[in-house]
Coordinates of C-alpha atoms in Angstrom, one line a residue:
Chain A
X1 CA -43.9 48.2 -38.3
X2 CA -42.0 48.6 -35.5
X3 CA -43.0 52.1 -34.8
X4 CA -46.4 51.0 -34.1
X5 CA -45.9 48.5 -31.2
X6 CA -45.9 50.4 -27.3
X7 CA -42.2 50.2 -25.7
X8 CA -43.5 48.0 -23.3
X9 CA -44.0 45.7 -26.0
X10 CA -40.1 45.9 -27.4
X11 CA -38.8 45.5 -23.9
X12 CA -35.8 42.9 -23.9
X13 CA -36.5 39.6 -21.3
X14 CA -33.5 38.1 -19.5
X15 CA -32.6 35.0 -20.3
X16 CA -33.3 32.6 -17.6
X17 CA -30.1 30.6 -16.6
X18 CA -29.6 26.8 -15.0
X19 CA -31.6 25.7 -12.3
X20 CA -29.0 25.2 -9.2
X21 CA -30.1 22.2 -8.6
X22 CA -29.3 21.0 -12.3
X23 CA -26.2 23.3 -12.3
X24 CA -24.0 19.9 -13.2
X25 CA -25.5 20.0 -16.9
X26 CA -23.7 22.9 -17.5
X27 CA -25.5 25.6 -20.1
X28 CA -29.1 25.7 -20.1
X29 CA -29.6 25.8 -23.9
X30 CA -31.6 28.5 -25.8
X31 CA -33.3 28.5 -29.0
X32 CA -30.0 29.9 -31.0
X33 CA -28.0 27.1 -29.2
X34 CA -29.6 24.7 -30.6
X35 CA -29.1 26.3 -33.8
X36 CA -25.4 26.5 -33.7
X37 CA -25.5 23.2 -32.3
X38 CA -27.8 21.6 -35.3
X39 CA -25.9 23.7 -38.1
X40 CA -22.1 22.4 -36.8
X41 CA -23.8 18.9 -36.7
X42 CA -25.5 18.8 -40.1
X43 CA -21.8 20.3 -41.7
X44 CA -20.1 17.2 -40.7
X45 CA -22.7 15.0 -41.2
X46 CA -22.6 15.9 -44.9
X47 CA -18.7 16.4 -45.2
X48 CA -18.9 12.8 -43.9
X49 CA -21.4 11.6 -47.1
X50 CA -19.2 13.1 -49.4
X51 CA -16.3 11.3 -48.4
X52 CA -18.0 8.3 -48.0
X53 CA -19.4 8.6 -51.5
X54 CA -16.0 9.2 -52.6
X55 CA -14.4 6.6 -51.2
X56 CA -17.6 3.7 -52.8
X57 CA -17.0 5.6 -56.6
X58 CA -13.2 5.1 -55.9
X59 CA -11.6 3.7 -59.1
X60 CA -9.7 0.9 -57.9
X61 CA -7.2 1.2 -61.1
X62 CA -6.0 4.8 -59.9
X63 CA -2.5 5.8 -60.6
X64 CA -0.4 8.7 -59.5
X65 CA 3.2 8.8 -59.8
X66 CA 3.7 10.2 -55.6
X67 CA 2.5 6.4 -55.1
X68 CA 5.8 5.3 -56.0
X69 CA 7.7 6.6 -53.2
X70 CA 4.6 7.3 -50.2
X71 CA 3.6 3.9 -48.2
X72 CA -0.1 3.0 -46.6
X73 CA -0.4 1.3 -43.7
X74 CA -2.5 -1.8 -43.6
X75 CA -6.1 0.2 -43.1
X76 CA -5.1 1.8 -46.2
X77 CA -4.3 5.2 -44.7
X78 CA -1.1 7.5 -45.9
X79 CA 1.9 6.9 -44.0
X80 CA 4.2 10.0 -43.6
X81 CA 7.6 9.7 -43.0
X82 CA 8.6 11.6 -39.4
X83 CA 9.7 15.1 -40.5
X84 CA 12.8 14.9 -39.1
X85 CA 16.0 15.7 -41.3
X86 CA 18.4 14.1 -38.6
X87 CA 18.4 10.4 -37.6
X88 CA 20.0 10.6 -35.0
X89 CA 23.2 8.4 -34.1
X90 CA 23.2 5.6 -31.3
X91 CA 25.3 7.5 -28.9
X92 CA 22.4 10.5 -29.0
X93 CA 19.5 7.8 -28.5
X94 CA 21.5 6.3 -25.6
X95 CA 21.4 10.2 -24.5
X96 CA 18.4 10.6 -25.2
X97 CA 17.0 7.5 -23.0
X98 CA 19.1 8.5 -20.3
X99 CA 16.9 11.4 -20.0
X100 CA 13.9 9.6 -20.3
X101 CA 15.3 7.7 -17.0
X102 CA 16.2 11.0 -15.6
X103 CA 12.9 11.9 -16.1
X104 CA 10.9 8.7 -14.4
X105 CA 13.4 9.0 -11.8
X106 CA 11.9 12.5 -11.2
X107 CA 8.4 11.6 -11.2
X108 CA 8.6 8.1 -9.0
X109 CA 10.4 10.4 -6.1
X110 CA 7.6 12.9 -6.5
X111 CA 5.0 9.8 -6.3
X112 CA 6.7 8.7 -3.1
X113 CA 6.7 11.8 -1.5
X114 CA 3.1 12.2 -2.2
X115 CA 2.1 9.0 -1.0
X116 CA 4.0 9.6 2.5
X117 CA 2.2 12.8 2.7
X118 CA -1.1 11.3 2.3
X119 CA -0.5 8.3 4.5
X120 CA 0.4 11.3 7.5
X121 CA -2.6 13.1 6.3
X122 CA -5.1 10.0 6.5
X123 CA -3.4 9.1 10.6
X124 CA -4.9 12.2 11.3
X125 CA -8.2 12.1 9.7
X126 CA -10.9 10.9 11.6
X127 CA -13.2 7.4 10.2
X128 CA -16.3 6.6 11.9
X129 CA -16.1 2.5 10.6
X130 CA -17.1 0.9 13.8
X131 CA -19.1 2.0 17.0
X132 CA -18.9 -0.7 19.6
X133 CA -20.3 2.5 21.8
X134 CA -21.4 5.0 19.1
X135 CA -21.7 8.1 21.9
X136 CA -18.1 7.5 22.7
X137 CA -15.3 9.2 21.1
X138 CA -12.8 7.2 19.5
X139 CA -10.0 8.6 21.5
X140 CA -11.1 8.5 25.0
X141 CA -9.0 6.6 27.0
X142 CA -11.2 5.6 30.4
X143 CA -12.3 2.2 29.7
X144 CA -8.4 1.3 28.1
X145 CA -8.1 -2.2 29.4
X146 CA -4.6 -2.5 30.9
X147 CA -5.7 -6.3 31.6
X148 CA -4.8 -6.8 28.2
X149 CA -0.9 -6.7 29.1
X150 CA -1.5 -9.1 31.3
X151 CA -0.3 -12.8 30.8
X152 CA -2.9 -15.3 30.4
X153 CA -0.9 -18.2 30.4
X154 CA -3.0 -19.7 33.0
X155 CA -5.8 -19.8 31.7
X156 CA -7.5 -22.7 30.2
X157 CA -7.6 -23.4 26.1
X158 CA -11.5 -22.7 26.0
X159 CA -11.4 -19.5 28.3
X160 CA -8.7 -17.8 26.2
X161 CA -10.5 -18.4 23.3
X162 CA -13.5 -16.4 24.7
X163 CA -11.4 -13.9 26.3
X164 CA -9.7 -13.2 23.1
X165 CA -13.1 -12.5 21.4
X166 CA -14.0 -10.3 24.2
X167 CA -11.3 -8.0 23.8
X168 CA -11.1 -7.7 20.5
X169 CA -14.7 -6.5 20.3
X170 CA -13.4 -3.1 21.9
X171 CA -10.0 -2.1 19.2
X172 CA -11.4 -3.2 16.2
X173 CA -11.1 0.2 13.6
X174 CA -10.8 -1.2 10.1
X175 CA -13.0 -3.4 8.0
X176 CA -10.5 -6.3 7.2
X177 CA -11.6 -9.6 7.4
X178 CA -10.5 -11.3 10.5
X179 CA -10.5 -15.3 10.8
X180 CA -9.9 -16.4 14.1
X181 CA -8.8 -20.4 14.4
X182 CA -10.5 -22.8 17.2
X183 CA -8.9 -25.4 18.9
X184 CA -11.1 -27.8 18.8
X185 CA -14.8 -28.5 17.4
X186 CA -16.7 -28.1 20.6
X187 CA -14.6 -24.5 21.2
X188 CA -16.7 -23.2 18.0
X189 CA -19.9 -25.0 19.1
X190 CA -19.8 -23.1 22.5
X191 CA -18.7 -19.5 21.1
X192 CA -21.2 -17.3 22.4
X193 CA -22.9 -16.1 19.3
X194 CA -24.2 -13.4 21.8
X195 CA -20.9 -11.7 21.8
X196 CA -20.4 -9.3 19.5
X197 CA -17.7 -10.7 16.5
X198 CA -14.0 -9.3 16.3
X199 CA -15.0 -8.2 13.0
X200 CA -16.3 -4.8 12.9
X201 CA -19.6 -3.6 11.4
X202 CA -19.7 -0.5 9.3
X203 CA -22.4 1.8 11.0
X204 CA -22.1 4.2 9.8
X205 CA -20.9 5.5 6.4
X206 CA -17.1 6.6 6.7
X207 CA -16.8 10.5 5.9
X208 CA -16.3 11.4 1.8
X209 CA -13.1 13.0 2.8
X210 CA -11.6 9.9 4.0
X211 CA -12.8 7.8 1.4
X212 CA -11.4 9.6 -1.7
X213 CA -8.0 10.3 0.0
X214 CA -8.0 6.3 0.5
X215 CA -8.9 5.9 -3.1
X216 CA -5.9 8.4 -4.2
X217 CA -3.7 6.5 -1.8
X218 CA -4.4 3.0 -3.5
X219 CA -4.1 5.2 -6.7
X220 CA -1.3 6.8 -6.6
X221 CA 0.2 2.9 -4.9
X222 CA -0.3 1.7 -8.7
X223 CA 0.9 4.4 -10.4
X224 CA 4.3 4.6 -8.7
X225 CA 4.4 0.1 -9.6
X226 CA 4.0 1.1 -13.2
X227 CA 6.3 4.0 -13.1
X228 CA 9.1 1.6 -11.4
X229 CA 8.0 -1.1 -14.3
X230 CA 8.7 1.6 -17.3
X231 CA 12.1 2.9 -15.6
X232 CA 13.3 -0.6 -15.5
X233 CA 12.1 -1.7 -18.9
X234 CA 14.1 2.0 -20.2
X235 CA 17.0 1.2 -17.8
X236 CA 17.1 -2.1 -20.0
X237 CA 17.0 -0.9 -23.0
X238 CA 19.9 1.5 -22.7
X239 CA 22.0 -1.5 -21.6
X240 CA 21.3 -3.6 -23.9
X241 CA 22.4 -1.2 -26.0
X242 CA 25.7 -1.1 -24.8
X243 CA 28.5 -3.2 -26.8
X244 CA 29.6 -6.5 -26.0
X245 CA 28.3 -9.8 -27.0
X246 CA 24.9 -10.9 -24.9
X247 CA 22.8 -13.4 -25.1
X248 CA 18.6 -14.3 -23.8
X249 CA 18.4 -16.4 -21.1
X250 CA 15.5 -18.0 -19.5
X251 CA 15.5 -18.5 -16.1
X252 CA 13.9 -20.9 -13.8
X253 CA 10.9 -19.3 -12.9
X254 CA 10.5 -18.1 -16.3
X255 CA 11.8 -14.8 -16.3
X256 CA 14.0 -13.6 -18.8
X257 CA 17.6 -12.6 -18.4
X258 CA 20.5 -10.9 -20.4
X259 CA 23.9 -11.9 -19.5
X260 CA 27.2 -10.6 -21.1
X261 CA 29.8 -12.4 -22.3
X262 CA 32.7 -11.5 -19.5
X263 CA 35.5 -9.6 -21.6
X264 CA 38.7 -8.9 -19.3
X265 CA 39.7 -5.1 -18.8
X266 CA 43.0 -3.8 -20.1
Chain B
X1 CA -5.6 7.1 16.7
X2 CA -2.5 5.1 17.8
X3 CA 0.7 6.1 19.7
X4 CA 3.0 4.7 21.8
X5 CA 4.8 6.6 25.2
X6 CA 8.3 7.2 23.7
X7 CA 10.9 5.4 25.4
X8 CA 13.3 8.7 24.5
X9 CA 11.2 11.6 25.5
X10 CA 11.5 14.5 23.4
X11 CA 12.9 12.9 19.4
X12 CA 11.1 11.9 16.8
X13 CA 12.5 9.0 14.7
X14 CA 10.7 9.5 11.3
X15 CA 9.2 12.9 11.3
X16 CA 6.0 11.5 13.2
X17 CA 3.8 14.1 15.7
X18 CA 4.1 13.8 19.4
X19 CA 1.9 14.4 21.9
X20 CA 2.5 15.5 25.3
X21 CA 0.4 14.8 28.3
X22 CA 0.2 17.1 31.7
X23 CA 0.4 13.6 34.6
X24 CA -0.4 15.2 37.9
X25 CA 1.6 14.9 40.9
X26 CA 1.3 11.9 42.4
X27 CA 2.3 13.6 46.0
X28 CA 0.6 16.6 46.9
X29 CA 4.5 17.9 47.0
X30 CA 5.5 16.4 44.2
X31 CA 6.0 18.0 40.4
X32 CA 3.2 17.4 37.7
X33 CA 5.4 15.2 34.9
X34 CA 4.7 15.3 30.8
X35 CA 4.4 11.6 29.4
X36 CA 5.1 12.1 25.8
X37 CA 3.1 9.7 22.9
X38 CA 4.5 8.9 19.0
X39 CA 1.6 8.5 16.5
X40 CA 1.9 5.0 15.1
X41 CA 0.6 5.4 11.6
X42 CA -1.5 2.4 10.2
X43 CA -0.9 3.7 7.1
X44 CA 2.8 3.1 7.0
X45 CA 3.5 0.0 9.5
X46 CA 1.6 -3.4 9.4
X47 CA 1.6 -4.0 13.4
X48 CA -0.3 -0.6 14.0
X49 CA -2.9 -1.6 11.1
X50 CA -3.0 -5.0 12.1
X51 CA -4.1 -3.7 15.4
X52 CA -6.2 -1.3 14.2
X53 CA -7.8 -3.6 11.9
X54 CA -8.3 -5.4 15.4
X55 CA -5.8 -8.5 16.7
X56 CA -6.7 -9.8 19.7
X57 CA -3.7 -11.6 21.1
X58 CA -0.4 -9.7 19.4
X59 CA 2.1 -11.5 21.8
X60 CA 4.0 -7.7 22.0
X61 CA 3.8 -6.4 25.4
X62 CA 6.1 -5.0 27.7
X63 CA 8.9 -7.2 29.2
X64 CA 9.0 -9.3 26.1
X65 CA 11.8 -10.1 23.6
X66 CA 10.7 -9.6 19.7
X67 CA 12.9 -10.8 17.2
X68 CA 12.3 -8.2 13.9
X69 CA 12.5 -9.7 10.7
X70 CA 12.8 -7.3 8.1
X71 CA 13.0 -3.9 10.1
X72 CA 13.8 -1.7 7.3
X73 CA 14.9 1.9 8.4
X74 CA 13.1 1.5 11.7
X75 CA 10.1 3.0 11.6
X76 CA 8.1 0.3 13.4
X77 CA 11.2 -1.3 15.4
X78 CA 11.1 1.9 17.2
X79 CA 7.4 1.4 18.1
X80 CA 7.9 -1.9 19.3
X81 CA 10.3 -0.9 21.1
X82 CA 8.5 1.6 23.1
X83 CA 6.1 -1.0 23.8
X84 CA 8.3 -3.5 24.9
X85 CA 9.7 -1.0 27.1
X86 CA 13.3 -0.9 29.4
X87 CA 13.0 -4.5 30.5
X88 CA 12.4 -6.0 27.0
X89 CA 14.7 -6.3 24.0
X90 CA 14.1 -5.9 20.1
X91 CA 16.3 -7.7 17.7
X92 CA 15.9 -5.9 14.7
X93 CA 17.3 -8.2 11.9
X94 CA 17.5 -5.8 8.6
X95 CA 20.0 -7.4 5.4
X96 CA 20.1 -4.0 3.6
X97 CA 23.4 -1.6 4.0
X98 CA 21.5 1.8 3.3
X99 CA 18.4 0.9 5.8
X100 CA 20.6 -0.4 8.2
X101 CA 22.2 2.9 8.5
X102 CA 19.2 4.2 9.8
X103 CA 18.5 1.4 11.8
X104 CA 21.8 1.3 13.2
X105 CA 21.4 5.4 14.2
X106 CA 18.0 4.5 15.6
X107 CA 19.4 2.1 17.8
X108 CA 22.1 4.3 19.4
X109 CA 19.2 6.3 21.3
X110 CA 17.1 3.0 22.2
X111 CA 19.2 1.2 24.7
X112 CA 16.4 -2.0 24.2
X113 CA 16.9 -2.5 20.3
X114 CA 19.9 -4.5 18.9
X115 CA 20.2 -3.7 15.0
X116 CA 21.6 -6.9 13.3
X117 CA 22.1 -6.3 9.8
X118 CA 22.6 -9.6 8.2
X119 CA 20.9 -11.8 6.0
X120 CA 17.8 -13.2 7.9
X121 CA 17.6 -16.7 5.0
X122 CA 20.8 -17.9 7.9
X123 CA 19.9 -17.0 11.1
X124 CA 23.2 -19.0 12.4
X125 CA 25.4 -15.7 11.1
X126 CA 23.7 -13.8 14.2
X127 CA 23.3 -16.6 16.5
X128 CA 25.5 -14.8 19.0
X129 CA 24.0 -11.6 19.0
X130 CA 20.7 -13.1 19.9
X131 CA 19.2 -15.2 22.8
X132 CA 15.8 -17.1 23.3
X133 CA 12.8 -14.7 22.6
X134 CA 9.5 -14.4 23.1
X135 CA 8.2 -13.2 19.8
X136 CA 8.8 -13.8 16.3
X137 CA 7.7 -10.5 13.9
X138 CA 8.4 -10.8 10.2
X139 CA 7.5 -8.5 7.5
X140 CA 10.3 -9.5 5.0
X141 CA 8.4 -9.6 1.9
X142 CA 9.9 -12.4 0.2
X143 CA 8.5 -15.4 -1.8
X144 CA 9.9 -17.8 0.5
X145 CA 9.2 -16.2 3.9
X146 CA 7.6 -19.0 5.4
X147 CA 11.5 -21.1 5.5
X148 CA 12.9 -17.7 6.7
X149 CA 10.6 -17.5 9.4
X150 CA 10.7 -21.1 9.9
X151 CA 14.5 -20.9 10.2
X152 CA 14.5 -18.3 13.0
X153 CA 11.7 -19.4 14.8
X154 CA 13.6 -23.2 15.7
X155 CA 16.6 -21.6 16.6
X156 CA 15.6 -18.6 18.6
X157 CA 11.9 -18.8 19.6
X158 CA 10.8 -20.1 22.7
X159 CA 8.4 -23.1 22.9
X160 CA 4.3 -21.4 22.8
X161 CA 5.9 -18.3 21.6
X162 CA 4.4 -16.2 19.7
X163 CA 4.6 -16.1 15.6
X164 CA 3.3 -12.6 13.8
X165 CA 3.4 -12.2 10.1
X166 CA 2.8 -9.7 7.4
X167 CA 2.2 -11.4 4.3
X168 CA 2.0 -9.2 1.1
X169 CA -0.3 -11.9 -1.5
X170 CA 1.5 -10.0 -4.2
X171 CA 5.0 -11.1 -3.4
X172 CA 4.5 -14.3 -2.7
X173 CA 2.6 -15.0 -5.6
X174 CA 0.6 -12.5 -8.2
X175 CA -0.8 -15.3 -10.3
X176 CA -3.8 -16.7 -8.0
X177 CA -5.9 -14.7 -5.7
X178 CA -4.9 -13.5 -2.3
X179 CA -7.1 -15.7 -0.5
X180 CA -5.5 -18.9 -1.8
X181 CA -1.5 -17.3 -0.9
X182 CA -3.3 -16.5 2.6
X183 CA -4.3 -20.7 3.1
X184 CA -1.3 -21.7 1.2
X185 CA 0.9 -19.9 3.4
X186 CA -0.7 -20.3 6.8
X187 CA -0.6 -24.5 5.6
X188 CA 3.2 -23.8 5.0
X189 CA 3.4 -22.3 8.4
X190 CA 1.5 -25.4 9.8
X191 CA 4.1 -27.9 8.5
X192 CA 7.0 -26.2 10.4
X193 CA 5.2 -26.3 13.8
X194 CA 3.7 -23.3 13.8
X195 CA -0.3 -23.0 14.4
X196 CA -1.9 -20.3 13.6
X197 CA -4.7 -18.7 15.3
X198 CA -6.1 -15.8 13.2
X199 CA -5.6 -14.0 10.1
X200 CA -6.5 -10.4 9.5
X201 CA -6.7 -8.5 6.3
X202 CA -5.7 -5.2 6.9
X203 CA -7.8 -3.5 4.3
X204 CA -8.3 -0.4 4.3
X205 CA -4.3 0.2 5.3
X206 CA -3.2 -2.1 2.7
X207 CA -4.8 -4.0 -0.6
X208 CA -4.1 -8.1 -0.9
X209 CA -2.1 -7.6 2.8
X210 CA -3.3 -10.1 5.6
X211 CA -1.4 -10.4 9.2
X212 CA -1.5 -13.9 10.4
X213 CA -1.0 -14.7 14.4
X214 CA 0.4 -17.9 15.8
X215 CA 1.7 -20.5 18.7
X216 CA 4.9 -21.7 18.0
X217 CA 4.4 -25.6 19.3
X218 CA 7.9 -27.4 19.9
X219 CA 6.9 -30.1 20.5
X220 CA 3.5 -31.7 19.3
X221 CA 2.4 -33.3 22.9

């Protein structure tokens, strides 16, 4: 009975919630959410047997007189008709696609405008790729080398190439690869593998900021090419269908081409 | 980050941020000047990431005469042309009407760039608008660049001038890795007298983008 248990006893315990640590699982689950969990799942899992044994004791000579008019589609499955009572004239589709190039039109200028944004915002944004000093900061000036401006045209084939490598050890900030061609056999032979490369070395990792904004960047890039590929597949479409003989044309490169029959104006 | 010292203190071509510096007096008497700097964005020209990205000899310095292939509304031109400075000159070659506008506008302000807007595939249309330079820069984007370039380079580049290209792999040809465009181009660029002496990729700026760098070599002595 409940009557004979203290109040101490009856008293109510919190629940305890999601480490914070673990807080990206989401709900820590209780007893009666499994419950729910376990009943939902065993529902479906028998709806699922019982259309499945429906469909085996199918009798494969079953008529009704809706099969007449209704089609399947080539899994077997219904096919309605679209519930529209209009079909709609070719003037209204030609509309109608106008509006869907309207519409890309719209979302390519947005794209671009984004993209410009982010390629001001990442200028600004401070990458740590390469430390040739790492104490320095990147933007100090002191050790510029206005040498570089000067003309090296007298200098001999083998000291330009070192002198090249030598400067380009100081302004290298990106992690392309960079080739640099020799004259001549002995000119690689004698590079001082002492020097440090052109090529930068990542030292340290670049900051997480940077790194998505570069992976929207590149994403955003490819979205605005497919966008551009869609508007001029829809821009096609509504001129092909515009009247007027036409005909396919393959071009050289293998491209294909529409080209109208020239009909003089009145 | 990279700027330039604006060569027309006080605008800004495209929207970019400028910075002013305090110089001190070089008298005691004398006035403390500002020197103001443009931000060259990597992300938006190929010259500033290729020399981000680390070029060592870029051929562009001041005094020198570019010829711009492909200038587009500008952007860059304008930065070359504040490195080239007063004394040097910046053909900027540029075949469409609605970016030569700008280029055109751009050009009013900079005494030291000459927009040209014609088609750069026949370089003889502007022969008389442009004399012996020291620097070829094309960033044209077209699949058959290397004859543009090629074109320009023997009828207005000096001999051991300098030859900088953008080459985009995608444009050229988006069957085969970039790679492979990258050797098949600089090989092209070989044949017409040009030798090339190094090739950058400008990730992370640009995907499947590489800036090559070379001597033009009139003659082969």
């Amino acid at each position: 009975m409940s009557s004979l248990k203290f109040s101490v006893q009856k008293k109510q315990h919190r629940e305890r919630a999601q480490p914070h640590a673990r807080r990206k699982w989401g709900l820590l689950e209780k007893h009666k959410d499994y419950v729910l969990r376990a009943r939902d799942y065993h529902t479906k899992e028998a709806r699922i047997k019982a259309l499945r044994e429906k469909a085996q004791s199918r009798n494969p000579d079953e008529f009704y007189h809706g099969m007449v008019s209704s089609k399947t589609n080539a899994r077997g499955i219904k096919q309605k008709d679209r519930e529209t009572s209009v079909v709609l004239s070719h003037e209204e589709v030609k509309l109608l696609k106008t509006q869907d190039e309207g519409y890309l039109v719209t979302m390519i200028t947005q794209e671009k405008a984004k993209i410009s944004r982010l390629q001001d915002r990442l200028a600004f944004i401070k990458n740590e790729f390469v430390k040739s000093e790492p104490n320095k900061p990147s933007d100090d000036l002191t050790d510029f080398d206005y040498s570089d401006f000067e003309s090296d045209e007298g200098g001999s084939g083998k000291n330009k190439v070192k002198k090249r490598l030598e400067r380009g050890k100081k302004k290298s900030n990106g992690n392309g690869k960079h080739l640099v061609f020799a004259d001549r056999i002995d000119q690689t032979l004698s590079h001082d593998e002492s020097l440090p490369s052109a090529a930068p070395e990542l030292n340290s990792e670049p900051s997480k900021t940077h790194g998505l904004l570069i992976m929207e960047l590149s994403d955003r890039k490819e979205r605005i090419e497919q966008l551009e590929k869609v508007l001029h597949e829809v821009q096609l479409q509504r001129q092909l269908m515009s009247n007027g003989p036409k005909k396919n044309i393959v071009k050289r490169d293998g491209s294909v081409a529409w080209r109208w029959k020239p009909q003089r104006k009145r | 980050m990279l700027v330039t010292r604006n060569l027309t203190p006080g605008e800004s071509v495209y929207g970019e941020k400028r910075i002013a510096v305090d110089v001190p007096a070089s008298t005691p008497d004398g006035v403390p000047t500002k020197v103001e700097y443009r931000v060259w964005n990597p992300f938006r020209s190929k010259l500033a990431a290729g020399i981000m990205g680390g070029l060592d000899e870029l051929y562009i310095a001041p005094g020198k005469k570019v010829l711009y292939l492909g200038a587009a509304s500008g952007t860059s031109v304008s930065h070359v042309s504040d490195v080239v400075g007063p004394e040097g000159i910046v053909y900027a070659v540029e075949f469409s009407h609605r970016s030569g506008r700008d280029l055109i506008t751009m050009a009013k302000k900079r005494p030291n760039i000459i927009p040209i807007i014609e088609d750069a595939r026949h370089p003889q249309k502007y022969r008389m608008l442009v004399g012996m330079v020291d620097v070829v820069f094309a960033d044209v984007a077209q699949p058959d660049q290397a004859r543009i370039i090629a074109l320009n380079s023997h009828m207005f580049l000096k001999d051991q001038g300098g030859v900088v290209i953008s080459i985009k792999a995608n444009c050229i040809d988006s069957t085969v890795d970039a790679e492979t465009v990258f050797a098949s181009e600089i090989q092209k660029l070989r044949k017409e007298r040009v030798k090339p002496q190094e090739q950058l990729t400008l990730e992370p700026y640009e995907r499947d983008h590489c800036i090559v760098v070379g001597k033009y070599l009139r003659s082969s002595n």
